[in-house]
PDB file of C-alpha atoms and ligand atoms in Angstrom:
ATOM      1  CA  MET A 147       0.000   0.000   0.000  1.00 93.00           C
ATOM      2  CA  SER A 148       1.181   3.541  -0.750  1.00 92.00           C
ATOM      3  CA  LYS A 149       2.876   5.294   2.125  1.00 95.00           C
ATOM      4  CA  SER A 150       1.498   8.589   3.274  1.00 96.00           C
ATOM      5  CA  LEU A 151       2.507  11.514   1.058  1.00 97.00           C
ATOM      6  CA  GLN A 152       4.654  14.166   2.670  1.00 97.00           C
ATOM      7  CA  ILE A 153       5.664  17.459   1.046  1.00 98.00           C
ATOM      8  CA  GLY A 154       7.868  19.473   3.369  1.00 98.00           C
ATOM      9  CA  SER A 155       5.998  19.716   6.661  1.00 97.00           C
ATOM     10  CA  ALA A 156       2.639  18.836   5.063  1.00 97.00           C
ATOM     11  CA  GLN A 157       1.438  15.261   5.420  1.00 95.00           C
ATOM     12  CA  ALA A 158      -1.606  13.681   3.787  1.00 94.00           C
ATOM     13  CA  LYS A 159      -4.148  12.159   6.189  1.00 87.00           C
ATOM     14  CA  ALA A 160      -6.534   9.289   5.606  1.00 84.00           C
ATOM     15  CA  ARG A 161      -9.540  11.596   6.019  1.00 88.00           C
ATOM     16  CA  ARG A 162      -8.526  14.132   3.380  1.00 93.00           C
ATOM     17  CA  PRO A 163      -5.930  14.689   0.632  1.00 97.00           C
ATOM     18  CA  LEU A 164      -3.239  17.347   0.701  1.00 98.00           C
ATOM     19  CA  ILE A 165      -4.608  20.510  -0.895  1.00 98.00           C
ATOM     20  CA  VAL A 166      -2.413  22.445  -3.303  1.00 98.00           C
ATOM     21  CA  VAL A 167      -3.134  25.857  -4.830  1.00 98.00           C
ATOM     22  CA  PRO A 168      -1.338  26.804  -8.068  1.00 98.00           C
ATOM     23  CA  LEU A 169       0.289  30.229  -8.255  1.00 98.00           C
ATOM     24  CA  LEU A 170       0.555  31.453 -11.848  1.00 98.00           C
ATOM     25  CA  VAL A 171       2.274  34.819 -12.027  1.00 98.00           C
ATOM     26  CA  GLU A 172       4.086  36.486 -14.912  1.00 98.00           C
ATOM     27  CA  ASP A 173       6.501  38.739 -13.056  1.00 98.00           C
ATOM     28  CA  ALA A 174       7.663  40.013  -9.675  1.00 98.00           C
ATOM     29  CA  THR A 175       4.889  42.611  -9.430  1.00 98.00           C
ATOM     30  CA  MET A 176       2.197  39.952  -9.832  1.00 98.00           C
ATOM     31  CA  PHE A 177       4.079  37.730  -7.407  1.00 98.00           C
ATOM     32  CA  GLN A 178       4.130  40.422  -4.704  1.00 98.00           C
ATOM     33  CA  ALA A 179       0.441  41.180  -5.304  1.00 98.00           C
ATOM     34  CA  GLN A 180      -0.583  37.560  -4.622  1.00 98.00           C
ATOM     35  CA  ILE A 181       1.926  36.000  -2.241  1.00 98.00           C
ATOM     36  CA  THR A 182       0.239  37.085   1.002  1.00 98.00           C
ATOM     37  CA  GLN A 183      -3.121  35.678  -0.083  1.00 98.00           C
ATOM     38  CA  PHE A 184      -1.463  32.378  -0.957  1.00 98.00           C
ATOM     39  CA  ASN A 185       0.468  32.262   2.300  1.00 98.00           C
ATOM     40  CA  GLN A 186      -2.694  32.903   4.312  1.00 98.00           C
ATOM     41  CA  CYS A 187      -5.070  30.534   2.519  1.00 97.00           C
ATOM     42  CA  GLN A 188      -6.240  27.182   3.789  1.00 96.00           C
ATOM     43  CA  ALA A 189      -4.184  25.053   1.386  1.00 98.00           C
ATOM     44  CA  ASP A 190      -1.376  22.843   2.684  1.00 98.00           C
ATOM     45  CA  VAL A 191       1.062  23.444  -0.165  1.00 98.00           C
ATOM     46  CA  ILE A 192       1.580  26.090  -2.855  1.00 98.00           C
ATOM     47  CA  GLU A 193       2.449  25.002  -6.372  1.00 98.00           C
ATOM     48  CA  TRP A 194       4.511  27.702  -8.055  1.00 98.00           C
ATOM     49  CA  ARG A 195       3.867  27.216 -11.778  1.00 98.00           C
ATOM     50  CA  ILE A 196       7.018  28.870 -13.041  1.00 98.00           C
ATOM     51  CA  ASP A 197       6.074  28.198 -16.660  1.00 98.00           C
ATOM     52  CA  ALA A 198       3.675  31.170 -16.351  1.00 98.00           C
ATOM     53  CA  TRP A 199       6.621  33.570 -15.906  1.00 98.00           C
ATOM     54  CA  HIS A 200       7.425  35.914 -18.822  1.00 98.00           C
ATOM     55  CA  PHE A 201      11.118  36.849 -18.666  1.00 98.00           C
ATOM     56  CA  PHE A 202      13.108  33.903 -17.424  1.00 98.00           C
ATOM     57  CA  ALA A 203      16.352  35.884 -17.124  1.00 98.00           C
ATOM     58  CA  ASP A 204      14.601  37.860 -14.347  1.00 98.00           C
ATOM     59  CA  LEU A 205      13.261  34.716 -12.706  1.00 98.00           C
ATOM     60  CA  ILE A 206      16.739  33.191 -12.575  1.00 98.00           C
ATOM     61  CA  LYS A 207      17.970  36.237 -10.656  1.00 98.00           C
ATOM     62  CA  LEU A 208      14.925  36.532  -8.401  1.00 98.00           C
ATOM     63  CA  MET A 209      14.101  32.909  -7.642  1.00 98.00           C
ATOM     64  CA  PRO A 210      16.119  32.525  -4.414  1.00 98.00           C
ATOM     65  CA  GLN A 211      14.636  35.679  -2.927  1.00 98.00           C
ATOM     66  CA  LEU A 212      11.077  34.884  -4.067  1.00 98.00           C
ATOM     67  CA  LEU A 213      11.243  31.323  -2.756  1.00 98.00           C
ATOM     68  CA  GLY A 214      12.110  32.806   0.634  1.00 98.00           C
ATOM     69  CA  GLN A 215       8.734  34.545   0.782  1.00 98.00           C
ATOM     70  CA  PHE A 216       6.581  31.405   0.977  1.00 98.00           C
ATOM     71  CA  ASN A 217       5.469  30.280   4.397  1.00 97.00           C
ATOM     72  CA  LYS A 218       4.030  26.946   3.240  1.00 98.00           C
ATOM     73  CA  PRO A 219       5.845  24.082   1.545  1.00 98.00           C
ATOM     74  CA  VAL A 220       6.352  24.878  -2.141  1.00 98.00           C
ATOM     75  CA  LEU A 221       6.084  22.552  -5.101  1.00 98.00           C
ATOM     76  CA  VAL A 222       7.891  24.101  -8.071  1.00 98.00           C
ATOM     77  CA  THR A 223       6.515  23.056 -11.448  1.00 98.00           C
ATOM     78  CA  TYR A 224       7.662  23.883 -14.965  1.00 98.00           C
ATOM     79  CA  ARG A 225       4.710  22.499 -16.898  1.00 98.00           C
ATOM     80  CA  THR A 226       5.591  22.251 -20.567  1.00 98.00           C
ATOM     81  CA  GLN A 227       3.253  23.175 -23.387  1.00 98.00           C
ATOM     82  CA  ASP A 228       3.014  19.572 -24.569  1.00 97.00           C
ATOM     83  CA  GLU A 229       1.474  18.653 -21.199  1.00 97.00           C
ATOM     84  CA  GLY A 230      -0.871  21.626 -20.829  1.00 96.00           C
ATOM     85  CA  GLY A 231       1.605  24.264 -19.598  1.00 97.00           C
ATOM     86  CA  LEU A 232       2.539  27.712 -20.811  1.00 98.00           C
ATOM     87  CA  THR A 233       6.188  27.357 -21.862  1.00 98.00           C
ATOM     88  CA  ALA A 234       7.746  24.938 -24.332  1.00 98.00           C
ATOM     89  CA  PHE A 235      10.284  22.451 -23.014  1.00 98.00           C
ATOM     90  CA  ASP A 236      13.783  23.949 -23.086  1.00 98.00           C
ATOM     91  CA  GLN A 237      16.304  21.555 -21.642  1.00 97.00           C
ATOM     92  CA  ASN A 238      18.741  24.168 -20.307  1.00 98.00           C
ATOM     93  CA  LEU A 239      16.051  26.359 -18.810  1.00 98.00           C
ATOM     94  CA  TYR A 240      14.220  23.380 -17.295  1.00 98.00           C
ATOM     95  CA  ARG A 241      17.430  22.198 -15.673  1.00 98.00           C
ATOM     96  CA  GLN A 242      18.548  25.611 -14.438  1.00 98.00           C
ATOM     97  CA  LEU A 243      15.207  26.599 -12.918  1.00 98.00           C
ATOM     98  CA  ASN A 244      14.771  23.254 -11.192  1.00 98.00           C
ATOM     99  CA  GLN A 245      18.341  23.390  -9.836  1.00 98.00           C
ATOM    100  CA  LEU A 246      17.578  26.814  -8.376  1.00 98.00           C
ATOM    101  CA  ALA A 247      14.342  25.516  -6.871  1.00 98.00           C
ATOM    102  CA  ILE A 248      16.064  22.513  -5.287  1.00 98.00           C
ATOM    103  CA  THR A 249      18.893  24.531  -3.767  1.00 98.00           C
ATOM    104  CA  ASN A 250      16.789  27.455  -2.560  1.00 98.00           C
ATOM    105  CA  GLY A 251      14.085  25.934  -0.422  1.00 97.00           C
ATOM    106  CA  ALA A 252      11.485  24.197  -2.599  1.00 98.00           C
ATOM    107  CA  SER A 253      10.027  21.170  -0.800  1.00 98.00           C
ATOM    108  CA  ALA A 254       9.184  19.348  -4.026  1.00 98.00           C
ATOM    109  CA  ILE A 255       9.708  19.621  -7.767  1.00 98.00           C
ATOM    110  CA  ASP A 256       7.671  18.161 -10.613  1.00 98.00           C
ATOM    111  CA  ILE A 257       9.571  16.403 -13.371  1.00 98.00           C
ATOM    112  CA  GLU A 258       7.564  15.295 -16.379  1.00 98.00           C
ATOM    113  CA  VAL A 259       8.449  11.639 -16.872  1.00 98.00           C
ATOM    114  CA  ALA A 260       8.893  12.298 -20.603  1.00 98.00           C
ATOM    115  CA  HIS A 261      12.061  14.241 -19.631  1.00 98.00           C
ATOM    116  CA  LEU A 262      13.243  12.044 -16.792  1.00 97.00           C
ATOM    117  CA  GLY A 263      15.956  10.388 -18.929  1.00 95.00           C
ATOM    118  CA  VAL A 264      17.796  13.642 -19.646  1.00 96.00           C
ATOM    119  CA  MET A 265      17.085  15.080 -16.187  1.00 96.00           C
ATOM    120  CA  HIS A 266      18.647  12.325 -14.054  1.00 93.00           C
ATOM    121  CA  ASP A 267      21.091  14.861 -12.575  1.00 96.00           C
ATOM    122  CA  LEU A 268      18.108  16.767 -11.177  1.00 97.00           C
ATOM    123  CA  ARG A 269      16.924  13.638  -9.408  1.00 96.00           C
ATOM    124  CA  THR A 270      20.322  13.211  -7.798  1.00 96.00           C
ATOM    125  CA  LEU A 271      20.448  16.846  -6.703  1.00 98.00           C
ATOM    126  CA  ALA A 272      16.910  16.605  -5.309  1.00 98.00           C
ATOM    127  CA  TYR A 273      17.760  13.511  -3.262  1.00 97.00           C
ATOM    128  CA  GLN A 274      20.896  15.196  -1.913  1.00 98.00           C
ATOM    129  CA  ASN A 275      18.777  18.149  -0.779  1.00 98.00           C
ATOM    130  CA  GLN A 276      15.835  16.098   0.556  1.00 97.00           C
ATOM    131  CA  VAL A 277      13.529  17.541  -2.059  1.00 98.00           C
ATOM    132  CA  THR A 278      10.636  15.305  -3.120  1.00 98.00           C
ATOM    133  CA  VAL A 279      10.507  14.429  -6.817  1.00 98.00           C
ATOM    134  CA  ILE A 280       7.052  14.074  -8.323  1.00 98.00           C
ATOM    135  CA  GLY A 281       7.132  12.304 -11.681  1.00 98.00           C
ATOM    136  CA  SER A 282       4.198  13.503 -13.739  1.00 98.00           C
ATOM    137  CA  LYS A 283       2.387  12.548 -16.901  1.00 98.00           C
ATOM    138  CA  HIS A 284      -0.515  14.448 -18.446  1.00 97.00           C
ATOM    139  CA  CYS A 285      -2.544  12.931 -21.257  1.00 96.00           C
ATOM    140  CA  LEU A 286      -4.492  15.488 -23.235  1.00 95.00           C
ATOM    141  CA  GLY A 287      -7.204  14.422 -25.678  1.00 94.00           C
ATOM    142  CA  PRO A 288      -9.173  11.147 -25.479  1.00 92.00           C
ATOM    143  CA  ALA A 289      -9.031   9.259 -22.161  1.00 91.00           C
ATOM    144  CA  GLN A 290      -6.481   6.456 -21.985  1.00 90.00           C
ATOM    145  CA  ALA A 291      -7.746   2.930 -22.662  1.00 91.00           C
ATOM    146  CA  ASP A 292      -5.598   1.273 -19.989  1.00 94.00           C
ATOM    147  CA  VAL A 293      -4.909   3.635 -17.122  1.00 97.00           C
ATOM    148  CA  GLN A 294      -3.991   0.818 -14.766  1.00 97.00           C
ATOM    149  CA  ASN A 295      -1.177  -0.266 -17.049  1.00 98.00           C
ATOM    150  CA  ILE A 296       0.095   3.309 -17.364  1.00 98.00           C
ATOM    151  CA  LEU A 297       0.131   3.712 -13.573  1.00 98.00           C
ATOM    152  CA  ALA A 298       1.841   0.346 -13.175  1.00 98.00           C
ATOM    153  CA  GLU A 299       4.659   1.555 -15.458  1.00 98.00           C
ATOM    154  CA  LEU A 300       4.890   4.949 -13.752  1.00 98.00           C
ATOM    155  CA  VAL A 301       5.405   3.514 -10.273  1.00 98.00           C
ATOM    156  CA  LYS A 302       8.483   1.638 -11.540  1.00 98.00           C
ATOM    157  CA  LEU A 303      10.253   4.924 -12.361  1.00 98.00           C
ATOM    158  CA  PRO A 304      12.901   6.417 -10.061  1.00 97.00           C
ATOM    159  CA  VAL A 305      10.701   9.160  -8.589  1.00 98.00           C
ATOM    160  CA  ASP A 306       9.271   9.584  -5.071  1.00 98.00           C
ATOM    161  CA  VAL A 307       5.668  10.236  -6.056  1.00 98.00           C
ATOM    162  CA  VAL A 308       3.665   9.482  -9.204  1.00 98.00           C
ATOM    163  CA  LYS A 309       1.201  11.968 -10.631  1.00 98.00           C
ATOM    164  CA  PHE A 310      -1.070  11.129 -13.541  1.00 98.00           C
ATOM    165  CA  ALA A 311      -3.677  13.423 -15.069  1.00 98.00           C
ATOM    166  CA  GLU A 312      -5.798  12.803 -18.131  1.00 97.00           C
ATOM    167  CA  ASP A 313      -8.665  14.500 -19.891  1.00 97.00           C
ATOM    168  CA  VAL A 314     -11.912  12.656 -19.275  1.00 97.00           C
ATOM    169  CA  GLN A 315     -15.217  13.167 -21.047  1.00 96.00           C
ATOM    170  CA  THR A 316     -17.493  10.720 -19.255  1.00 97.00           C
ATOM    171  CA  SER A 317     -18.313   9.458 -15.817  1.00 97.00           C
ATOM    172  CA  THR A 318     -17.298   5.958 -16.894  1.00 97.00           C
ATOM    173  CA  GLU A 319     -13.809   7.223 -17.750  1.00 97.00           C
ATOM    174  CA  THR A 320     -13.595   8.882 -14.342  1.00 98.00           C
ATOM    175  CA  ASP A 321     -14.624   5.613 -12.680  1.00 98.00           C
ATOM    176  CA  ALA A 322     -11.916   3.772 -14.641  1.00 98.00           C
ATOM    177  CA  LEU A 323      -9.303   6.267 -13.410  1.00 98.00           C
ATOM    178  CA  LEU A 324     -10.449   5.939  -9.796  1.00 98.00           C
ATOM    179  CA  THR A 325     -10.550   2.144  -9.933  1.00 98.00           C
ATOM    180  CA  ALA A 326      -7.060   1.992 -11.461  1.00 98.00           C
ATOM    181  CA  THR A 327      -5.772   4.383  -8.789  1.00 98.00           C
ATOM    182  CA  ARG A 328      -7.112   2.122  -6.061  1.00 98.00           C
ATOM    183  CA  ALA A 329      -5.699  -1.049  -7.642  1.00 98.00           C
ATOM    184  CA  ILE A 330      -2.192   0.388  -8.069  1.00 98.00           C
ATOM    185  CA  SER A 331      -2.074   2.183  -4.702  1.00 98.00           C
ATOM    186  CA  LEU A 332      -2.757  -1.126  -2.948  1.00 97.00           C
ATOM    187  CA  GLY A 333       0.271  -2.746  -4.600  1.00 97.00           C
ATOM    188  CA  THR A 334       2.960  -0.054  -4.294  1.00 98.00           C
ATOM    189  CA  ASP A 335       4.525   1.958  -1.503  1.00 97.00           C
ATOM    190  CA  LYS A 336       4.803   5.028  -3.762  1.00 98.00           C
ATOM    191  CA  PRO A 337       2.259   7.765  -3.097  1.00 98.00           C
ATOM    192  CA  LEU A 338      -0.047   8.447  -6.053  1.00 98.00           C
ATOM    193  CA  ILE A 339      -1.787  11.574  -7.284  1.00 98.00           C
ATOM    194  CA  THR A 340      -4.356  11.189 -10.054  1.00 98.00           C
ATOM    195  CA  MET A 341      -7.033  13.392 -11.478  1.00 98.00           C
ATOM    196  CA  GLY A 342      -9.458  13.530 -14.386  1.00 98.00           C
ATOM    197  CA  MET A 343      -9.332  16.909 -16.090  1.00 97.00           C
ATOM    198  CA  GLY A 344     -12.532  18.531 -17.386  1.00 96.00           C
ATOM    199  CA  ALA A 345     -16.043  18.715 -15.953  1.00 96.00           C
ATOM    200  CA  ALA A 346     -16.634  14.950 -16.075  1.00 97.00           C
ATOM    201  CA  GLY A 347     -13.542  14.385 -13.965  1.00 97.00           C
ATOM    202  CA  GLN A 348     -14.286  16.936 -11.289  1.00 97.00           C
ATOM    203  CA  ARG A 349     -15.400  14.398  -8.700  1.00 97.00           C
ATOM    204  CA  SER A 350     -11.991  12.706  -8.936  1.00 98.00           C
ATOM    205  CA  ARG A 351     -10.662  15.881  -7.297  1.00 98.00           C
ATOM    206  CA  THR A 352     -12.942  15.570  -4.274  1.00 97.00           C
ATOM    207  CA  ILE A 353     -13.282  11.818  -3.749  1.00 97.00           C
ATOM    208  CA  GLY A 354      -9.996  10.643  -5.311  1.00 97.00           C
ATOM    209  CA  TYR A 355      -8.398  10.344  -1.876  1.00 97.00           C
ATOM    210  CA  GLN A 356     -10.836   7.533  -1.053  1.00 96.00           C
ATOM    211  CA  TYR A 357      -9.208   5.619  -3.917  1.00 97.00           C
ATOM    212  CA  GLY A 358      -5.607   6.374  -2.984  1.00 97.00           C
ATOM    213  CA  SER A 359      -4.919   9.732  -4.666  1.00 98.00           C
ATOM    214  CA  GLN A 360      -3.265  11.693  -1.876  1.00 98.00           C
ATOM    215  CA  LEU A 361      -3.190  15.240  -3.227  1.00 98.00           C
ATOM    216  CA  THR A 362      -5.620  17.494  -5.046  1.00 98.00           C
ATOM    217  CA  PHE A 363      -5.322  20.894  -6.731  1.00 98.00           C
ATOM    218  CA  ALA A 364      -7.765  23.760  -6.211  1.00 98.00           C
ATOM    219  CA  SER A 365      -7.664  27.310  -7.500  1.00 97.00           C
ATOM    220  CA  LEU A 366      -7.255  30.431  -5.431  1.00 97.00           C
ATOM    221  CA  THR A 367      -6.829  33.173  -8.038  1.00 91.00           C
ATOM    222  CA  LYS A 368      -6.604  31.306 -11.341  1.00 89.00           C
ATOM    223  CA  ALA A 369      -7.358  27.692 -12.264  1.00 90.00           C
ATOM    224  CA  SER A 370      -4.417  25.814 -13.742  1.00 88.00           C
ATOM    225  CA  ALA A 371      -6.442  23.001 -15.326  1.00 90.00           C
ATOM    226  CA  ALA A 372      -9.955  22.358 -16.606  1.00 91.00           C
ATOM    227  CA  GLY A 373     -12.393  21.200 -13.945  1.00 94.00           C
ATOM    228  CA  GLN A 374     -10.378  22.448 -10.969  1.00 96.00           C
ATOM    229  CA  LEU A 375     -12.641  23.569  -8.117  1.00 97.00           C
ATOM    230  CA  SER A 376     -12.096  26.802  -6.240  1.00 97.00           C
ATOM    231  CA  LEU A 377     -10.375  26.329  -2.898  1.00 97.00           C
ATOM    232  CA  SER A 378     -13.529  27.302  -1.004  1.00 96.00           C
ATOM    233  CA  ASP A 379     -15.700  24.834  -2.963  1.00 96.00           C
ATOM    234  CA  LEU A 380     -13.141  22.082  -2.425  1.00 97.00           C
ATOM    235  CA  CYS A 381     -13.024  22.781   1.311  1.00 96.00           C
ATOM    236  CA  LYS A 382     -16.840  22.594   1.431  1.00 96.00           C
ATOM    237  CA  ALA A 383     -16.828  19.326  -0.499  1.00 95.00           C
ATOM    238  CA  LEU A 384     -14.277  17.918   1.960  1.00 94.00           C
ATOM    239  CA  ASN A 385     -16.312  19.233   4.910  1.00 90.00           C
ATOM    240  CA  MET A 386     -13.503  21.453   6.124  1.00 89.00           C
ATOM    241  CA  ASN A 387     -14.335  24.566   8.031  1.00 65.00           C
ATOM    242  CA  GLU A 388     -13.576  27.785   6.195  1.00 47.00           C
ATOM    243  CA  LYS A 389     -11.123  30.190   7.703  1.00 45.00           C
TER     244      LYS A 389
HETATM  245  O1  DQA B  20      -0.129  18.494 -12.619  1.00 64.27           O
HETATM  246  C1  DQA B  20      -0.936  19.290 -12.204  1.00 64.27           C
HETATM  247  C2  DQA B  20      -2.324  18.935 -12.066  1.00 64.27           C
HETATM  248  C3  DQA B  20      -3.213  19.915 -12.772  1.00 64.27           C
HETATM  249  O2  DQA B  20      -3.027  19.760 -14.160  1.00 64.27           O
HETATM  250  C4  DQA B  20      -4.678  19.604 -12.443  1.00 64.27           C
HETATM  251  O3  DQA B  20      -5.324  18.946 -13.254  1.00 64.27           O
HETATM  252  O4  DQA B  20      -5.161  20.017 -11.379  1.00 64.27           O
HETATM  253  C5  DQA B  20      -2.867  21.316 -12.324  1.00 64.27           C
HETATM  254  C6  DQA B  20      -1.402  21.662 -12.516  1.00 64.27           C
HETATM  255  O5  DQA B  20      -1.139  22.963 -11.987  1.00 64.27           O
HETATM  256  C7  DQA B  20      -0.535  20.662 -11.847  1.00 64.27           C
HETATM  257  O6  DQA B  20       0.801  20.910 -12.188  1.00 64.27           O
END
């Protein structure tokens, strides 16, 4: 069975998943305008989606100082355009930004498994710095025919946590994703995160934890994927008291 997912000081519990809010800002001004709200919200972890940034030369200079402003564990994610993000994959930039994240206080980084082969040095650096590596895969377009097989392959990879997201169009596809999540989570010690993107998959974001998905994303200022609930709606669905 999967062990309990820990990101920095945040630990998933059996009664609810870890809640992560994505921060998508283009520059330092936007960052300063939103950071307090993110720090004060009810989420456990902040995902800094650095692919939303506009001038990466600035981000490289500012990253250490900006990372110091978070008061919750931070997951740093460079989501590439091929997997639904805002910036194309650039090997040097991907490596440099993730190195900065690892050595300047991020609790976790997301590495798309498609790039894991060329990014093995990042894995090593993350392990040396006790930074959790989430290996992610996002399937856009029609739902996958054999999710269980995909998850079974993903858990074999040298990452700490497996995250799988796919577009779903029907309730049946969402059920297949949930069932596969349960089956794989019972047979591995790796924590899993799965979600169905789009309206038909929304319930996977609220009940997925009952099937072994230990983390869910909700939006605070801007949604980062189709079907994401607002943080307040997610908290209501999970019967958490609002702050
Ligand atoms: O991988 C994910 C999951 C996600 O795509 C979602 O569907 O909630 C949102 C992204 O910000 C995050 O990096």
